[in-house]
Amino acid sequence: NAGVTQTPKFRILKIGQSMTLQCTQDMNHNYMYWYRQDPGMGLKLIYYSVGAGITDKGEVPNGYNVSRSTTEDFPLRLELAAPSQTSVYFCASSYGGENEQYFGPGTRLTVT
Amino acid sequence: GENVEQHPSTLSVQEGDSAVIKCTYSDSASNYFPWYKQELGKRPQLIIDIRSNVGEKKDQRIAVTLNKTAKHFSLHITETQPEDSAVYFCAASSNDYKLSFGAGTTVTVRA
């Protein structure tokens, strides 16, 4: 099993550009999450999904959108990138809401 | 929503000594408390978790204690080794199944 995979690993965006961060898991987990981690800080939840077709906002959803058309994939869309979105983005998945979350390797995004 | 506070933010210990990290949470409905370890440049990984019906859990050199009345839980690492150097995050989950993370503790084990 590959676990949770994310692409790209690194990306530099100009202000106002858009991009999609890809996340795929092969563990047949229902729950998937997107977090951002700013330097020296903890993980902030952006969006989460409890199953295909169901998504909900986390703590810091502004400037982001998600979709969950399949169990395996949970892409994160950034529209009109801003410097405040410079961060490391982690995708995670779990069997249930109170089970171990498995994290992807992260995407380091810089907006200049 | 849930608010998790974690202390200390940095911790330096001599190899072989113990390390203790403490967290408090605000939502009395929280019932799942995991701890994650993140090595430099790596992804967070679960090291131990505890549920609200248990007061203490141990796995080799690491243990977690939970005091639901006081709404705090702690991570204890005994006989620390250089490979224990990392950032440790506590988290709490409420009924909505979202994890709220603490800000992290950077642990440095001195040889």
Short mmCIF file of C-alpha atoms in Angstrom, two decimals:
data_model
loop_
_atom_site.label_atom_id
_atom_site.label_comp_id
_atom_site.label_asym_id
_atom_site.label_seq_id
_atom_site.Cartn_x
_atom_site.Cartn_y
_atom_site.Cartn_z
CA ASN A 1 0.00 0.00 0.00
CA ALA A 2 1.24 3.47 -0.87
CA GLY A 3 -0.84 5.00 1.96
CA VAL A 4 -1.56 8.70 1.44
CA THR A 5 0.14 10.38 -1.50
CA GLN A 6 0.24 14.07 -2.37
CA THR A 7 1.35 16.00 -5.43
CA PRO A 8 3.18 18.21 -6.01
CA LYS A 9 5.88 18.18 -3.32
CA PHE A 10 6.80 21.82 -3.90
CA ARG A 11 5.18 24.70 -5.76
CA ILE A 12 5.76 28.41 -6.15
CA LEU A 13 2.73 30.47 -7.14
CA LYS A 14 2.37 34.11 -8.05
CA ILE A 15 -0.27 36.17 -6.28
CA GLY A 16 -3.64 35.66 -7.94
CA GLN A 17 -2.80 32.32 -9.55
CA SER A 18 -4.80 29.17 -8.85
CA MET A 19 -3.81 25.56 -8.35
CA THR A 20 -5.04 22.20 -7.16
CA LEU A 21 -3.23 20.09 -4.59
CA GLN A 22 -3.85 16.40 -5.19
CA CYS A 23 -4.37 13.80 -2.46
CA THR A 24 -5.00 10.09 -2.91
CA GLN A 25 -5.28 7.25 -0.39
CA ASP A 26 -5.43 3.52 -1.05
CA MET A 27 -6.57 2.36 2.39
CA ASN A 28 -10.31 2.64 1.65
CA HIS A 29 -10.68 5.22 4.40
CA ASN A 30 -13.92 7.15 4.59
CA TYR A 31 -12.51 10.18 6.40
CA MET A 32 -10.10 12.57 4.68
CA TYR A 33 -8.68 15.89 5.85
CA TRP A 34 -6.68 18.86 4.66
CA TYR A 35 -4.44 20.73 7.10
CA ARG A 36 -2.03 23.61 6.78
CA GLN A 37 1.04 23.97 8.95
CA ASP A 38 2.69 27.34 9.26
CA PRO A 39 6.31 27.53 10.50
CA GLY A 40 6.58 26.66 14.19
CA MET A 41 2.85 26.15 14.48
CA GLY A 42 0.45 23.29 14.85
CA LEU A 43 -1.89 21.89 12.25
CA LYS A 44 -4.97 23.86 11.27
CA LEU A 45 -7.89 22.01 9.66
CA ILE A 46 -8.98 23.51 6.33
CA TYR A 47 -11.65 21.07 5.11
CA TYR A 48 -12.64 17.51 5.82
CA SER A 49 -14.82 14.79 4.33
CA VAL A 50 -16.56 11.84 5.96
CA GLY A 51 -17.25 10.07 2.67
CA ALA A 52 -17.61 10.49 -1.07
CA GLY A 53 -19.88 13.43 -1.89
CA ILE A 54 -19.68 14.91 1.64
CA THR A 55 -17.40 17.77 2.62
CA ASP A 56 -17.38 20.31 5.44
CA LYS A 57 -15.39 23.33 6.54
CA GLY A 58 -12.72 23.19 9.17
CA GLU A 59 -11.11 25.98 11.13
CA VAL A 60 -9.53 27.96 8.25
CA PRO A 61 -11.52 27.33 5.01
CA ASN A 62 -11.39 30.80 3.45
CA GLY A 63 -9.61 30.87 0.09
CA TYR A 64 -9.91 27.11 -0.44
CA ASN A 65 -12.35 24.65 -1.97
CA VAL A 66 -12.57 20.87 -1.99
CA SER A 67 -14.47 18.08 -3.66
CA ARG A 68 -14.79 14.36 -2.92
CA SER A 69 -16.14 12.49 -5.92
CA THR A 70 -14.45 9.18 -5.00
CA THR A 71 -13.36 7.48 -1.78
CA GLU A 72 -9.73 7.65 -2.86
CA ASP A 73 -9.29 11.29 -3.93
CA PHE A 74 -9.66 14.56 -2.05
CA PRO A 75 -8.22 17.50 -4.04
CA LEU A 76 -7.78 20.95 -2.52
CA ARG A 77 -8.28 23.96 -4.77
CA LEU A 78 -6.67 27.34 -4.13
CA GLU A 79 -8.29 30.21 -5.97
CA LEU A 80 -6.58 33.60 -6.24
CA ALA A 81 -3.49 32.68 -4.23
CA ALA A 82 -2.36 35.14 -1.56
CA PRO A 83 0.94 35.35 0.40
CA SER A 84 -0.99 34.31 3.54
CA GLN A 85 -1.47 30.90 1.92
CA THR A 86 2.27 30.21 2.00
CA SER A 87 2.44 27.08 4.12
CA VAL A 88 2.97 23.33 4.16
CA TYR A 89 -0.21 21.47 3.30
CA PHE A 90 -0.87 17.97 4.64
CA CYS A 91 -3.60 15.62 3.55
CA ALA A 92 -4.64 12.85 5.94
CA SER A 93 -7.08 9.97 6.03
CA SER A 94 -8.58 7.74 8.71
CA TYR A 95 -10.94 4.81 9.05
CA GLY A 96 -13.19 6.80 11.37
CA GLY A 97 -13.35 10.14 13.11
CA GLU A 98 -11.65 8.86 16.26
CA ASN A 99 -9.02 6.67 14.67
CA GLU A 100 -5.41 7.19 13.69
CA GLN A 101 -4.97 9.73 10.94
CA TYR A 102 -2.41 8.79 8.30
CA PHE A 103 -0.69 11.80 6.80
CA GLY A 104 0.70 12.33 3.33
CA PRO A 105 4.23 13.68 2.81
CA GLY A 106 3.04 17.27 2.45
CA THR A 107 3.14 19.98 -0.22
CA ARG A 108 5.30 23.03 0.43
CA LEU A 109 3.62 26.03 -1.20
CA THR A 110 5.10 29.50 -1.55
CA VAL A 111 3.03 32.41 -2.83
CA THR A 112 5.03 35.46 -3.93
CA GLY B 1 -14.98 24.85 19.04
CA GLU B 2 -12.27 22.92 20.82
CA ASN B 3 -9.19 24.82 22.02
CA VAL B 4 -6.06 22.83 22.88
CA GLU B 5 -3.13 24.43 24.69
CA GLN B 6 0.24 22.70 24.91
CA HIS B 7 3.22 23.34 27.20
CA PRO B 8 6.12 23.75 27.08
CA SER B 9 6.84 24.96 23.56
CA THR B 10 10.45 23.72 23.79
CA LEU B 11 12.02 21.08 26.00
CA SER B 12 15.66 20.11 26.27
CA VAL B 13 16.55 16.96 28.21
CA GLN B 14 19.68 14.94 28.86
CA GLU B 15 19.76 11.54 27.21
CA GLY B 16 18.32 9.00 29.59
CA ASP B 17 16.16 11.52 31.46
CA SER B 18 12.38 11.77 31.21
CA ALA B 19 10.34 14.30 29.21
CA VAL B 20 6.83 15.44 30.06
CA ILE B 21 4.51 17.46 27.82
CA LYS B 22 1.17 18.75 29.06
CA CYS B 23 -2.00 19.72 27.21
CA THR B 24 -5.31 21.19 28.26
CA TYR B 25 -8.54 21.22 26.30
CA SER B 26 -11.73 23.23 26.54
CA ASP B 27 -14.56 21.01 25.29
CA SER B 28 -15.77 18.61 27.96
CA ALA B 29 -17.36 16.50 25.18
CA SER B 30 -13.91 15.59 23.79
CA ASN B 31 -13.22 11.88 24.14
CA TYR B 32 -10.26 11.02 21.93
CA PHE B 33 -6.73 12.32 22.58
CA PRO B 34 -3.92 11.34 20.19
CA TRP B 35 -0.26 12.34 20.24
CA TYR B 36 1.71 12.81 17.03
CA LYS B 37 5.45 13.00 16.47
CA GLN B 38 6.89 15.00 13.60
CA GLU B 39 10.55 14.75 12.71
CA LEU B 40 12.14 17.61 10.81
CA GLY B 41 10.80 17.81 7.27
CA LYS B 42 8.61 14.74 7.74
CA ARG B 43 4.91 14.05 8.12
CA PRO B 44 3.24 13.73 11.56
CA GLN B 45 2.87 10.16 12.78
CA LEU B 46 0.74 8.82 15.60
CA ILE B 47 2.74 7.54 18.57
CA ILE B 48 0.01 6.90 21.13
CA ASP B 49 -3.62 7.77 21.78
CA ILE B 50 -6.05 7.52 24.66
CA ARG B 51 -9.81 7.53 24.92
CA SER B 52 -11.91 9.10 27.63
CA ASN B 53 -12.83 5.82 29.31
CA VAL B 54 -9.16 5.19 30.17
CA GLY B 55 -6.99 7.14 32.60
CA GLU B 56 -3.58 5.93 31.50
CA LYS B 57 -2.00 4.05 28.62
CA LYS B 58 1.55 2.88 28.15
CA ASP B 59 3.57 1.66 25.18
CA GLN B 60 7.18 0.80 25.98
CA ARG B 61 8.91 4.10 26.86
CA ILE B 62 5.94 6.36 26.23
CA ALA B 63 2.82 6.81 28.33
CA VAL B 64 -0.15 9.12 28.30
CA THR B 65 -2.36 10.12 31.22
CA LEU B 66 -5.79 11.73 31.06
CA ASN B 67 -7.65 13.70 33.72
CA LYS B 68 -11.13 14.37 32.36
CA THR B 69 -12.24 16.33 35.41
CA ALA B 70 -9.41 18.81 35.01
CA LYS B 71 -9.49 18.57 31.20
CA HIS B 72 -5.83 17.88 30.78
CA PHE B 73 -3.65 15.09 29.43
CA SER B 74 0.08 14.51 29.38
CA LEU B 75 2.73 12.63 27.42
CA HIS B 76 5.59 11.01 29.32
CA ILE B 77 8.73 9.74 27.60
CA THR B 78 11.14 7.81 29.79
CA GLU B 79 14.81 6.97 29.16
CA THR B 80 14.98 9.48 26.32
CA GLN B 81 17.18 8.71 23.32
CA PRO B 82 18.51 10.94 20.52
CA GLU B 83 15.86 9.59 18.15
CA ASP B 84 13.19 11.05 20.44
CA SER B 85 14.24 14.53 19.26
CA ALA B 86 11.25 15.86 17.27
CA VAL B 87 8.18 18.05 17.52
CA TYR B 88 5.30 16.48 19.45
CA PHE B 89 1.68 17.52 18.99
CA CYS B 90 -1.25 16.73 21.21
CA ALA B 91 -4.79 16.80 19.85
CA ALA B 92 -8.36 16.39 21.00
CA SER B 93 -11.45 15.23 19.14
CA SER B 94 -15.00 16.22 19.95
CA ASN B 95 -18.25 14.64 18.80
CA ASP B 96 -17.87 16.20 15.35
CA TYR B 97 -14.80 14.02 14.74
CA LYS B 98 -12.49 16.91 13.98
CA LEU B 99 -9.08 16.98 15.62
CA SER B 100 -7.87 20.22 17.21
CA PHE B 101 -4.09 20.28 17.57
CA GLY B 102 -1.88 21.97 20.11
CA ALA B 103 0.90 24.27 18.86
CA GLY B 104 3.59 21.63 19.40
CA THR B 105 6.58 20.99 21.66
CA THR B 106 10.08 20.81 20.22
CA VAL B 107 11.97 18.17 22.19
CA THR B 108 15.76 18.08 22.00
CA VAL B 109 17.61 15.17 23.59
CA ARG B 110 21.21 16.12 24.47
CA ALA B 111 23.81 13.36 24.22
#
